[in-house]
Amino acid sequence: MKLGRLVRVLISLIVLAIVIASVGAEHLLDVLRTIDPAWFLVAVAIHLIGIVVRAFRWSLLIASLGKPIHFRRLFYLYMAGTFFNTFLPTGIGGDVVKVIDLASERGGAQAFSTVFADRLIGILGSALIALVVAILDPADVPPEIVTLVLLVSAAVLIASLMLTQRRLLDRLIWRHRLFAKLPGAVKLQKVSAALTSYSFGAIARATLISLPFTLTLIASQYALAIGLGVDAPVRYFALFIPMVALVQLLPISFNGLGVREGAYQLLFGTVGIPDAQAVAMSLMYYLVRVAVGLLGGLMYLVCNLRG
């Protein structure tokens, strides 16, 4: 195991141990034992529906660049990616698998572009729903959290709109000699061109698809909350899930483990949810991802054996 991966695993174990110690291991186990298996299965089913929606969104982005790819293959790649995202020491290992698979026929730059754009627009959909809730119904959510949601939403929206600004980036960056002489400038310019080759219509359509995906993300975790007997309005999940999603993408832990639980504890704690219940929700959602990841791994194994 490389040093960086070992460090991420250690960070996850240390942070998770701190979080569990702060809520009490026995108390946490008592809460986890209350999970209703039926609601857990509902959460798994909703999570699978979310992957179907994400694969459809990805297909729209790929088709907007010409030569669409069959939906069945993209769904398979998403499921395989879920397996690698779950069991590799980062939350983006599955993205690498998708890029490598598409690179053989679409080129590395374009393959990376579609995967990156799909990931970014997924976050945008979550951020927009959180933004609407923060503006229309902040209720008892602390103003600091509402402000954070506004800032995150604005940043992700600007980043997503930049996917349509190829001419602007060319004028601001690549026409200047200083940037043109940087090491690897040719490759960077090629990637930049691929990243900014989308039309506004393609981004808008993909964003619209992201909204129902975000609803599946909220619904799956809300189902777990019901299964654990957590009394929390749906709006809390709409507000906090985008921020948790960003935290678990940071390459500082093993698939967000530990860091994600700390984020749940911190965010849901601000609205009065007991720490043990908040951490239990996060751990149960991780088990949902593990269950779906194992299914994706089985699909990956079967397809490779057949190949």
PDB file of C-alpha atoms in Angstrom:
ATOM      1  CA  MET A   1       0.000   0.000   0.000  1.00  0.00           C
ATOM      2  CA  LYS A   2       1.342   3.413  -0.959  1.00  0.00           C
ATOM      3  CA  LEU A   3       2.066   5.920   1.784  1.00  0.00           C
ATOM      4  CA  GLY A   4      -0.746   8.252   0.702  1.00  0.00           C
ATOM      5  CA  ARG A   5      -3.337   5.473   0.865  1.00  0.00           C
ATOM      6  CA  LEU A   6      -2.053   4.334   4.243  1.00  0.00           C
ATOM      7  CA  VAL A   7      -2.334   7.896   5.558  1.00  0.00           C
ATOM      8  CA  ARG A   8      -5.957   8.152   4.338  1.00  0.00           C
ATOM      9  CA  VAL A   9      -6.870   4.868   6.011  1.00  0.00           C
ATOM     10  CA  LEU A  10      -5.239   6.023   9.262  1.00  0.00           C
ATOM     11  CA  ILE A  11      -7.063   9.369   9.114  1.00  0.00           C
ATOM     12  CA  SER A  12     -10.379   7.552   8.668  1.00  0.00           C
ATOM     13  CA  LEU A  13      -9.703   5.202  11.567  1.00  0.00           C
ATOM     14  CA  ILE A  14      -8.570   8.001  13.880  1.00  0.00           C
ATOM     15  CA  VAL A  15     -11.454  10.356  13.060  1.00  0.00           C
ATOM     16  CA  LEU A  16     -13.994   7.530  13.252  1.00  0.00           C
ATOM     17  CA  ALA A  17     -12.618   6.448  16.630  1.00  0.00           C
ATOM     18  CA  ILE A  18     -12.874  10.031  17.902  1.00  0.00           C
ATOM     19  CA  VAL A  19     -16.461  10.359  16.654  1.00  0.00           C
ATOM     20  CA  ILE A  20     -17.534   7.020  18.158  1.00  0.00           C
ATOM     21  CA  ALA A  21     -15.832   7.841  21.454  1.00  0.00           C
ATOM     22  CA  SER A  22     -17.631  11.180  21.602  1.00  0.00           C
ATOM     23  CA  VAL A  23     -21.064   9.564  21.281  1.00  0.00           C
ATOM     24  CA  GLY A  24     -20.298   6.378  23.187  1.00  0.00           C
ATOM     25  CA  ALA A  25     -19.760   3.052  21.441  1.00  0.00           C
ATOM     26  CA  GLU A  26     -22.448   1.192  23.403  1.00  0.00           C
ATOM     27  CA  HIS A  27     -24.988   3.964  22.873  1.00  0.00           C
ATOM     28  CA  LEU A  28     -24.214   4.018  19.160  1.00  0.00           C
ATOM     29  CA  LEU A  29     -24.629   0.235  18.905  1.00  0.00           C
ATOM     30  CA  ASP A  30     -27.982   0.478  20.683  1.00  0.00           C
ATOM     31  CA  VAL A  31     -29.170   2.995  18.078  1.00  0.00           C
ATOM     32  CA  LEU A  32     -27.830   0.930  15.159  1.00  0.00           C
ATOM     33  CA  ARG A  33     -29.702  -2.138  16.442  1.00  0.00           C
ATOM     34  CA  THR A  34     -32.993  -0.275  16.100  1.00  0.00           C
ATOM     35  CA  ILE A  35     -32.757  -0.113  12.290  1.00  0.00           C
ATOM     36  CA  ASP A  36     -35.798  -1.545  10.558  1.00  0.00           C
ATOM     37  CA  PRO A  37     -34.482  -3.963   7.860  1.00  0.00           C
ATOM     38  CA  ALA A  38     -37.396  -3.066   5.586  1.00  0.00           C
ATOM     39  CA  TRP A  39     -36.414   0.603   5.553  1.00  0.00           C
ATOM     40  CA  PHE A  40     -32.796  -0.373   4.926  1.00  0.00           C
ATOM     41  CA  LEU A  41     -33.875  -2.304   1.830  1.00  0.00           C
ATOM     42  CA  VAL A  42     -35.979   0.670   0.741  1.00  0.00           C
ATOM     43  CA  ALA A  43     -32.877   2.851   1.023  1.00  0.00           C
ATOM     44  CA  VAL A  44     -30.875   0.383  -1.099  1.00  0.00           C
ATOM     45  CA  ALA A  45     -33.606   0.321  -3.768  1.00  0.00           C
ATOM     46  CA  ILE A  46     -33.779   4.124  -3.884  1.00  0.00           C
ATOM     47  CA  HIS A  47     -29.998   4.309  -4.124  1.00  0.00           C
ATOM     48  CA  LEU A  48     -30.097   1.985  -7.151  1.00  0.00           C
ATOM     49  CA  ILE A  49     -32.745   4.186  -8.769  1.00  0.00           C
ATOM     50  CA  GLY A  50     -30.400   7.117  -8.214  1.00  0.00           C
ATOM     51  CA  ILE A  51     -27.649   5.317 -10.142  1.00  0.00           C
ATOM     52  CA  VAL A  52     -30.047   4.773 -13.051  1.00  0.00           C
ATOM     53  CA  VAL A  53     -30.774   8.513 -13.073  1.00  0.00           C
ATOM     54  CA  ARG A  54     -27.066   9.351 -12.904  1.00  0.00           C
ATOM     55  CA  ALA A  55     -26.280   7.033 -15.813  1.00  0.00           C
ATOM     56  CA  PHE A  56     -28.994   8.754 -17.869  1.00  0.00           C
ATOM     57  CA  ARG A  57     -27.532  12.164 -17.002  1.00  0.00           C
ATOM     58  CA  TRP A  58     -24.080  10.983 -18.047  1.00  0.00           C
ATOM     59  CA  SER A  59     -25.501   9.695 -21.337  1.00  0.00           C
ATOM     60  CA  LEU A  60     -26.905  13.163 -22.079  1.00  0.00           C
ATOM     61  CA  LEU A  61     -23.524  14.797 -21.544  1.00  0.00           C
ATOM     62  CA  ILE A  62     -21.744  12.245 -23.735  1.00  0.00           C
ATOM     63  CA  ALA A  63     -24.360  12.531 -26.483  1.00  0.00           C
ATOM     64  CA  SER A  64     -23.993  16.330 -26.492  1.00  0.00           C
ATOM     65  CA  LEU A  65     -20.387  15.858 -27.658  1.00  0.00           C
ATOM     66  CA  GLY A  66     -21.406  13.527 -30.498  1.00  0.00           C
ATOM     67  CA  LYS A  67     -21.574   9.735 -30.877  1.00  0.00           C
ATOM     68  CA  PRO A  68     -23.759   8.645 -27.935  1.00  0.00           C
ATOM     69  CA  ILE A  69     -22.948   5.516 -25.923  1.00  0.00           C
ATOM     70  CA  HIS A  70     -25.531   2.852 -25.070  1.00  0.00           C
ATOM     71  CA  PHE A  71     -27.237   3.456 -21.728  1.00  0.00           C
ATOM     72  CA  ARG A  72     -26.697  -0.157 -20.622  1.00  0.00           C
ATOM     73  CA  ARG A  73     -22.933   0.232 -20.847  1.00  0.00           C
ATOM     74  CA  LEU A  74     -22.986   3.496 -18.909  1.00  0.00           C
ATOM     75  CA  PHE A  75     -25.134   1.940 -16.174  1.00  0.00           C
ATOM     76  CA  TYR A  76     -22.649  -0.939 -15.932  1.00  0.00           C
ATOM     77  CA  LEU A  77     -19.755   1.530 -15.651  1.00  0.00           C
ATOM     78  CA  TYR A  78     -21.590   3.430 -12.931  1.00  0.00           C
ATOM     79  CA  MET A  79     -22.189   0.228 -10.977  1.00  0.00           C
ATOM     80  CA  ALA A  80     -18.546  -0.820 -11.399  1.00  0.00           C
ATOM     81  CA  GLY A  81     -17.508   2.681 -10.396  1.00  0.00           C
ATOM     82  CA  THR A  82     -19.631   2.407  -7.259  1.00  0.00           C
ATOM     83  CA  PHE A  83     -17.704  -0.716  -6.300  1.00  0.00           C
ATOM     84  CA  PHE A  84     -14.320   0.990  -6.710  1.00  0.00           C
ATOM     85  CA  ASN A  85     -15.535   4.190  -5.020  1.00  0.00           C
ATOM     86  CA  THR A  86     -16.619   2.144  -2.022  1.00  0.00           C
ATOM     87  CA  PHE A  87     -13.582  -0.076  -1.602  1.00  0.00           C
ATOM     88  CA  LEU A  88     -10.681   2.105  -2.752  1.00  0.00           C
ATOM     89  CA  PRO A  89      -9.020   4.610  -0.356  1.00  0.00           C
ATOM     90  CA  THR A  90     -10.596   7.586  -2.175  1.00  0.00           C
ATOM     91  CA  GLY A  91     -14.098   8.568  -3.213  1.00  0.00           C
ATOM     92  CA  ILE A  92     -13.140   8.976  -6.866  1.00  0.00           C
ATOM     93  CA  GLY A  93     -11.593   5.604  -7.744  1.00  0.00           C
ATOM     94  CA  GLY A  94     -14.699   4.691  -9.725  1.00  0.00           C
ATOM     95  CA  ASP A  95     -14.342   7.856 -11.775  1.00  0.00           C
ATOM     96  CA  VAL A  96     -10.883   6.704 -12.825  1.00  0.00           C
ATOM     97  CA  VAL A  97     -12.322   3.365 -13.951  1.00  0.00           C
ATOM     98  CA  LYS A  98     -14.946   5.163 -16.057  1.00  0.00           C
ATOM     99  CA  VAL A  99     -12.347   7.461 -17.616  1.00  0.00           C
ATOM    100  CA  ILE A 100     -10.058   4.555 -18.526  1.00  0.00           C
ATOM    101  CA  ASP A 101     -12.908   2.587 -20.083  1.00  0.00           C
ATOM    102  CA  LEU A 102     -14.095   5.483 -22.254  1.00  0.00           C
ATOM    103  CA  ALA A 103     -10.616   6.764 -23.145  1.00  0.00           C
ATOM    104  CA  SER A 104     -10.009   3.979 -25.670  1.00  0.00           C
ATOM    105  CA  GLU A 105     -12.716   5.308 -27.978  1.00  0.00           C
ATOM    106  CA  ARG A 106     -13.284   8.933 -26.920  1.00  0.00           C
ATOM    107  CA  GLY A 107      -9.760   9.981 -25.989  1.00  0.00           C
ATOM    108  CA  GLY A 108      -8.504  10.635 -22.488  1.00  0.00           C
ATOM    109  CA  ALA A 109      -9.369  14.349 -22.425  1.00  0.00           C
ATOM    110  CA  GLN A 110     -12.972  13.891 -23.535  1.00  0.00           C
ATOM    111  CA  ALA A 111     -13.494  10.857 -21.292  1.00  0.00           C
ATOM    112  CA  PHE A 112     -12.216  12.817 -18.300  1.00  0.00           C
ATOM    113  CA  SER A 113     -14.372  15.766 -19.355  1.00  0.00           C
ATOM    114  CA  THR A 114     -17.632  13.802 -19.318  1.00  0.00           C
ATOM    115  CA  VAL A 115     -16.902  12.136 -15.973  1.00  0.00           C
ATOM    116  CA  PHE A 116     -15.837  15.426 -14.359  1.00  0.00           C
ATOM    117  CA  ALA A 117     -18.841  17.317 -15.759  1.00  0.00           C
ATOM    118  CA  ASP A 118     -21.195  14.561 -14.608  1.00  0.00           C
ATOM    119  CA  ARG A 119     -19.758  14.693 -11.096  1.00  0.00           C
ATOM    120  CA  LEU A 120     -19.854  18.501 -10.928  1.00  0.00           C
ATOM    121  CA  ILE A 121     -23.414  18.796 -12.233  1.00  0.00           C
ATOM    122  CA  GLY A 122     -24.516  16.161  -9.746  1.00  0.00           C
ATOM    123  CA  ILE A 123     -23.219  18.380  -6.955  1.00  0.00           C
ATOM    124  CA  LEU A 124     -24.900  21.362  -8.629  1.00  0.00           C
ATOM    125  CA  GLY A 125     -28.299  19.660  -8.509  1.00  0.00           C
ATOM    126  CA  SER A 126     -27.890  18.966  -4.783  1.00  0.00           C
ATOM    127  CA  ALA A 127     -26.660  22.502  -4.164  1.00  0.00           C
ATOM    128  CA  LEU A 128     -29.631  24.060  -5.969  1.00  0.00           C
ATOM    129  CA  ILE A 129     -32.149  22.108  -3.910  1.00  0.00           C
ATOM    130  CA  ALA A 130     -30.273  23.067  -0.747  1.00  0.00           C
ATOM    131  CA  LEU A 131     -30.279  26.688  -1.919  1.00  0.00           C
ATOM    132  CA  VAL A 132     -34.055  26.713  -2.431  1.00  0.00           C
ATOM    133  CA  VAL A 133     -34.629  25.236   1.033  1.00  0.00           C
ATOM    134  CA  ALA A 134     -32.161  27.655   2.637  1.00  0.00           C
ATOM    135  CA  ILE A 135     -33.911  30.663   1.097  1.00  0.00           C
ATOM    136  CA  LEU A 136     -37.553  29.626   1.398  1.00  0.00           C
ATOM    137  CA  ASP A 137     -37.541  27.658   4.638  1.00  0.00           C
ATOM    138  CA  PRO A 138     -34.478  28.255   6.832  1.00  0.00           C
ATOM    139  CA  ALA A 139     -36.664  27.630   9.913  1.00  0.00           C
ATOM    140  CA  ASP A 140     -34.513  26.690  12.911  1.00  0.00           C
ATOM    141  CA  VAL A 141     -31.318  26.111  10.928  1.00  0.00           C
ATOM    142  CA  PRO A 142     -28.441  28.287  12.254  1.00  0.00           C
ATOM    143  CA  PRO A 143     -27.696  31.282   9.981  1.00  0.00           C
ATOM    144  CA  GLU A 144     -24.065  30.126   9.640  1.00  0.00           C
ATOM    145  CA  ILE A 145     -25.263  26.916   7.973  1.00  0.00           C
ATOM    146  CA  VAL A 146     -27.586  28.835   5.650  1.00  0.00           C
ATOM    147  CA  THR A 147     -24.711  31.141   4.690  1.00  0.00           C
ATOM    148  CA  LEU A 148     -22.455  28.158   4.019  1.00  0.00           C
ATOM    149  CA  VAL A 149     -25.117  26.606   1.778  1.00  0.00           C
ATOM    150  CA  LEU A 150     -25.417  29.866  -0.159  1.00  0.00           C
ATOM    151  CA  LEU A 151     -21.652  30.103  -0.677  1.00  0.00           C
ATOM    152  CA  VAL A 152     -21.290  26.456  -1.739  1.00  0.00           C
ATOM    153  CA  SER A 153     -24.241  26.735  -4.126  1.00  0.00           C
ATOM    154  CA  ALA A 154     -22.843  29.879  -5.718  1.00  0.00           C
ATOM    155  CA  ALA A 155     -19.367  28.356  -6.140  1.00  0.00           C
ATOM    156  CA  VAL A 156     -20.682  25.137  -7.713  1.00  0.00           C
ATOM    157  CA  LEU A 157     -23.025  27.083 -10.015  1.00  0.00           C
ATOM    158  CA  ILE A 158     -20.170  29.265 -11.275  1.00  0.00           C
ATOM    159  CA  ALA A 159     -17.936  26.217 -11.788  1.00  0.00           C
ATOM    160  CA  SER A 160     -20.698  24.461 -13.757  1.00  0.00           C
ATOM    161  CA  LEU A 161     -21.301  27.493 -15.974  1.00  0.00           C
ATOM    162  CA  MET A 162     -17.578  27.585 -16.764  1.00  0.00           C
ATOM    163  CA  LEU A 163     -18.088  24.288 -18.615  1.00  0.00           C
ATOM    164  CA  THR A 164     -19.682  26.366 -21.380  1.00  0.00           C
ATOM    165  CA  GLN A 165     -17.016  29.115 -21.519  1.00  0.00           C
ATOM    166  CA  ARG A 166     -14.348  27.770 -23.856  1.00  0.00           C
ATOM    167  CA  ARG A 167     -13.756  31.083 -25.610  1.00  0.00           C
ATOM    168  CA  LEU A 168     -13.498  32.944 -22.315  1.00  0.00           C
ATOM    169  CA  LEU A 169     -10.835  30.582 -20.951  1.00  0.00           C
ATOM    170  CA  ASP A 170      -8.907  30.703 -24.219  1.00  0.00           C
ATOM    171  CA  ARG A 171      -8.873  34.489 -24.064  1.00  0.00           C
ATOM    172  CA  LEU A 172      -7.974  34.696 -20.369  1.00  0.00           C
ATOM    173  CA  ILE A 173      -5.415  31.875 -20.160  1.00  0.00           C
ATOM    174  CA  TRP A 174      -4.223  30.067 -23.242  1.00  0.00           C
ATOM    175  CA  ARG A 175      -3.559  33.097 -25.449  1.00  0.00           C
ATOM    176  CA  HIS A 176      -1.015  34.425 -22.966  1.00  0.00           C
ATOM    177  CA  ARG A 177       2.564  33.369 -23.558  1.00  0.00           C
ATOM    178  CA  LEU A 178       3.177  32.862 -19.845  1.00  0.00           C
ATOM    179  CA  PHE A 179       0.684  29.977 -19.653  1.00  0.00           C
ATOM    180  CA  ALA A 180       1.561  28.630 -23.090  1.00  0.00           C
ATOM    181  CA  LYS A 181       5.141  28.000 -21.935  1.00  0.00           C
ATOM    182  CA  LEU A 182       4.184  26.035 -18.817  1.00  0.00           C
ATOM    183  CA  PRO A 183       5.285  22.366 -18.675  1.00  0.00           C
ATOM    184  CA  GLY A 184       2.549  20.201 -20.133  1.00  0.00           C
ATOM    185  CA  ALA A 185       0.710  23.243 -21.481  1.00  0.00           C
ATOM    186  CA  VAL A 186      -0.386  21.417 -24.629  1.00  0.00           C
ATOM    187  CA  LYS A 187      -2.023  18.602 -22.668  1.00  0.00           C
ATOM    188  CA  LEU A 188      -3.574  21.046 -20.198  1.00  0.00           C
ATOM    189  CA  GLN A 189      -5.018  23.088 -23.040  1.00  0.00           C
ATOM    190  CA  LYS A 190      -6.467  19.939 -24.586  1.00  0.00           C
ATOM    191  CA  VAL A 191      -8.129  18.977 -21.304  1.00  0.00           C
ATOM    192  CA  SER A 192      -9.354  22.548 -20.820  1.00  0.00           C
ATOM    193  CA  ALA A 193     -10.891  22.516 -24.305  1.00  0.00           C
ATOM    194  CA  ALA A 194     -12.653  19.221 -23.582  1.00  0.00           C
ATOM    195  CA  LEU A 195     -13.962  20.465 -20.235  1.00  0.00           C
ATOM    196  CA  THR A 196     -15.419  23.624 -21.776  1.00  0.00           C
ATOM    197  CA  SER A 197     -16.930  22.105 -24.923  1.00  0.00           C
ATOM    198  CA  TYR A 198     -20.497  21.823 -23.610  1.00  0.00           C
ATOM    199  CA  SER A 199     -23.395  23.979 -24.716  1.00  0.00           C
ATOM    200  CA  PHE A 200     -25.535  25.787 -22.179  1.00  0.00           C
ATOM    201  CA  GLY A 201     -28.460  23.599 -23.242  1.00  0.00           C
ATOM    202  CA  ALA A 202     -26.529  20.396 -22.469  1.00  0.00           C
ATOM    203  CA  ILE A 203     -25.596  21.671 -19.013  1.00  0.00           C
ATOM    204  CA  ALA A 204     -29.168  22.793 -18.375  1.00  0.00           C
ATOM    205  CA  ARG A 205     -30.608  19.412 -19.370  1.00  0.00           C
ATOM    206  CA  ALA A 206     -28.095  17.532 -17.249  1.00  0.00           C
ATOM    207  CA  THR A 207     -28.853  19.830 -14.303  1.00  0.00           C
ATOM    208  CA  LEU A 208     -32.562  19.114 -14.614  1.00  0.00           C
ATOM    209  CA  ILE A 209     -31.778  15.395 -14.459  1.00  0.00           C
ATOM    210  CA  SER A 210     -29.664  16.078 -11.356  1.00  0.00           C
ATOM    211  CA  LEU A 211     -32.707  17.320  -9.462  1.00  0.00           C
ATOM    212  CA  PRO A 212     -34.528  13.945  -9.358  1.00  0.00           C
ATOM    213  CA  PHE A 213     -31.187  12.279  -8.610  1.00  0.00           C
ATOM    214  CA  THR A 214     -30.770  14.549  -5.596  1.00  0.00           C
ATOM    215  CA  LEU A 215     -34.279  13.633  -4.493  1.00  0.00           C
ATOM    216  CA  THR A 216     -33.277   9.943  -4.535  1.00  0.00           C
ATOM    217  CA  LEU A 217     -30.204  10.816  -2.485  1.00  0.00           C
ATOM    218  CA  ILE A 218     -32.351  12.642   0.051  1.00  0.00           C
ATOM    219  CA  ALA A 219     -35.033   9.938   0.034  1.00  0.00           C
ATOM    220  CA  SER A 220     -32.603   7.075   0.634  1.00  0.00           C
ATOM    221  CA  GLN A 221     -31.061   8.762   3.651  1.00  0.00           C
ATOM    222  CA  TYR A 222     -34.440   9.895   4.937  1.00  0.00           C
ATOM    223  CA  ALA A 223     -35.619   6.270   4.700  1.00  0.00           C
ATOM    224  CA  LEU A 224     -32.693   5.283   6.919  1.00  0.00           C
ATOM    225  CA  ALA A 225     -33.655   8.020   9.374  1.00  0.00           C
ATOM    226  CA  ILE A 226     -37.183   6.626   9.560  1.00  0.00           C
ATOM    227  CA  GLY A 227     -35.770   3.137  10.021  1.00  0.00           C
ATOM    228  CA  LEU A 228     -33.664   4.389  12.937  1.00  0.00           C
ATOM    229  CA  GLY A 229     -36.547   6.301  14.499  1.00  0.00           C
ATOM    230  CA  VAL A 230     -34.930   9.701  13.904  1.00  0.00           C
ATOM    231  CA  ASP A 231     -37.392  12.571  14.129  1.00  0.00           C
ATOM    232  CA  ALA A 232     -36.018  15.026  11.555  1.00  0.00           C
ATOM    233  CA  PRO A 233     -37.770  17.046   8.819  1.00  0.00           C
ATOM    234  CA  VAL A 234     -36.810  16.315   5.215  1.00  0.00           C
ATOM    235  CA  ARG A 235     -35.500  19.872   4.769  1.00  0.00           C
ATOM    236  CA  TYR A 236     -32.539  19.093   7.043  1.00  0.00           C
ATOM    237  CA  PHE A 237     -31.408  16.395   4.620  1.00  0.00           C
ATOM    238  CA  ALA A 238     -31.860  18.723   1.643  1.00  0.00           C
ATOM    239  CA  LEU A 239     -29.665  21.291   3.362  1.00  0.00           C
ATOM    240  CA  PHE A 240     -26.915  19.074   4.726  1.00  0.00           C
ATOM    241  CA  ILE A 241     -26.461  16.324   2.124  1.00  0.00           C
ATOM    242  CA  PRO A 242     -24.714  18.570  -0.470  1.00  0.00           C
ATOM    243  CA  MET A 243     -22.126  19.609   2.113  1.00  0.00           C
ATOM    244  CA  VAL A 244     -21.587  16.026   3.277  1.00  0.00           C
ATOM    245  CA  ALA A 245     -21.156  14.973  -0.368  1.00  0.00           C
ATOM    246  CA  LEU A 246     -18.420  17.567  -0.826  1.00  0.00           C
ATOM    247  CA  VAL A 247     -16.661  16.539   2.374  1.00  0.00           C
ATOM    248  CA  GLN A 248     -16.505  12.857   1.433  1.00  0.00           C
ATOM    249  CA  LEU A 249     -14.979  13.741  -1.954  1.00  0.00           C
ATOM    250  CA  LEU A 250     -11.906  15.215  -0.267  1.00  0.00           C
ATOM    251  CA  PRO A 251      -8.971  12.796  -0.769  1.00  0.00           C
ATOM    252  CA  ILE A 252      -8.059  12.787   2.910  1.00  0.00           C
ATOM    253  CA  SER A 253      -9.797   9.640   4.109  1.00  0.00           C
ATOM    254  CA  PHE A 254     -10.827   6.124   3.114  1.00  0.00           C
ATOM    255  CA  ASN A 255     -13.975   6.732   1.063  1.00  0.00           C
ATOM    256  CA  GLY A 256     -14.986   9.536   3.421  1.00  0.00           C
ATOM    257  CA  LEU A 257     -15.296   7.151   6.363  1.00  0.00           C
ATOM    258  CA  GLY A 258     -14.921   8.973   9.650  1.00  0.00           C
ATOM    259  CA  VAL A 259     -14.907  12.402   8.050  1.00  0.00           C
ATOM    260  CA  ARG A 260     -18.458  11.830   6.785  1.00  0.00           C
ATOM    261  CA  GLU A 261     -19.628  10.685  10.223  1.00  0.00           C
ATOM    262  CA  GLY A 262     -18.071  13.778  11.780  1.00  0.00           C
ATOM    263  CA  ALA A 263     -19.883  15.962   9.240  1.00  0.00           C
ATOM    264  CA  TYR A 264     -23.208  14.284  10.038  1.00  0.00           C
ATOM    265  CA  GLN A 265     -22.617  14.764  13.750  1.00  0.00           C
ATOM    266  CA  LEU A 266     -21.705  18.428  13.307  1.00  0.00           C
ATOM    267  CA  LEU A 267     -24.441  19.417  10.855  1.00  0.00           C
ATOM    268  CA  PHE A 268     -27.381  17.483  12.250  1.00  0.00           C
ATOM    269  CA  GLY A 269     -26.266  18.408  15.752  1.00  0.00           C
ATOM    270  CA  THR A 270     -26.921  22.072  14.941  1.00  0.00           C
ATOM    271  CA  VAL A 271     -30.639  21.302  14.576  1.00  0.00           C
ATOM    272  CA  GLY A 272     -30.955  19.188  17.703  1.00  0.00           C
ATOM    273  CA  ILE A 273     -30.504  15.654  16.357  1.00  0.00           C
ATOM    274  CA  PRO A 274     -28.715  13.523  18.997  1.00  0.00           C
ATOM    275  CA  ASP A 275     -25.127  12.710  18.107  1.00  0.00           C
ATOM    276  CA  ALA A 276     -25.624   8.951  18.258  1.00  0.00           C
ATOM    277  CA  GLN A 277     -28.536   9.100  15.811  1.00  0.00           C
ATOM    278  CA  ALA A 278     -26.648  11.391  13.433  1.00  0.00           C
ATOM    279  CA  VAL A 279     -23.614   9.090  13.352  1.00  0.00           C
ATOM    280  CA  ALA A 280     -25.860   6.016  13.040  1.00  0.00           C
ATOM    281  CA  MET A 281     -27.525   7.532   9.953  1.00  0.00           C
ATOM    282  CA  SER A 282     -24.132   8.080   8.363  1.00  0.00           C
ATOM    283  CA  LEU A 283     -22.910   4.560   9.121  1.00  0.00           C
ATOM    284  CA  MET A 284     -26.113   3.000   7.791  1.00  0.00           C
ATOM    285  CA  TYR A 285     -25.792   5.026   4.596  1.00  0.00           C
ATOM    286  CA  TYR A 286     -22.247   3.725   4.265  1.00  0.00           C
ATOM    287  CA  LEU A 287     -23.628   0.186   4.549  1.00  0.00           C
ATOM    288  CA  VAL A 288     -26.134   1.013   1.802  1.00  0.00           C
ATOM    289  CA  ARG A 289     -23.240   2.085  -0.421  1.00  0.00           C
ATOM    290  CA  VAL A 290     -21.349  -1.089   0.501  1.00  0.00           C
ATOM    291  CA  ALA A 291     -24.360  -3.241  -0.470  1.00  0.00           C
ATOM    292  CA  VAL A 292     -24.745  -1.483  -3.829  1.00  0.00           C
ATOM    293  CA  GLY A 293     -20.967  -1.495  -4.309  1.00  0.00           C
ATOM    294  CA  LEU A 294     -20.839  -5.267  -3.829  1.00  0.00           C
ATOM    295  CA  LEU A 295     -23.556  -5.631  -6.455  1.00  0.00           C
ATOM    296  CA  GLY A 296     -21.489  -3.458  -8.788  1.00  0.00           C
ATOM    297  CA  GLY A 297     -18.411  -5.539  -8.050  1.00  0.00           C
ATOM    298  CA  LEU A 298     -20.336  -8.708  -8.916  1.00  0.00           C
ATOM    299  CA  MET A 299     -21.423  -7.160 -12.231  1.00  0.00           C
ATOM    300  CA  TYR A 300     -17.824  -6.139 -12.936  1.00  0.00           C
ATOM    301  CA  LEU A 301     -16.561  -9.654 -12.165  1.00  0.00           C
ATOM    302  CA  VAL A 302     -19.198 -11.384 -14.317  1.00  0.00           C
ATOM    303  CA  CYS A 303     -18.659  -9.049 -17.286  1.00  0.00           C
ATOM    304  CA  ASN A 304     -14.887  -9.488 -17.144  1.00  0.00           C
ATOM    305  CA  LEU A 305     -15.159 -13.260 -16.887  1.00  0.00           C
ATOM    306  CA  ARG A 306     -17.493 -13.303 -19.868  1.00  0.00           C
ATOM    307  CA  GLY A 307     -15.129 -10.969 -21.733  1.00  0.00           C
TER     308      GLY A 307
END
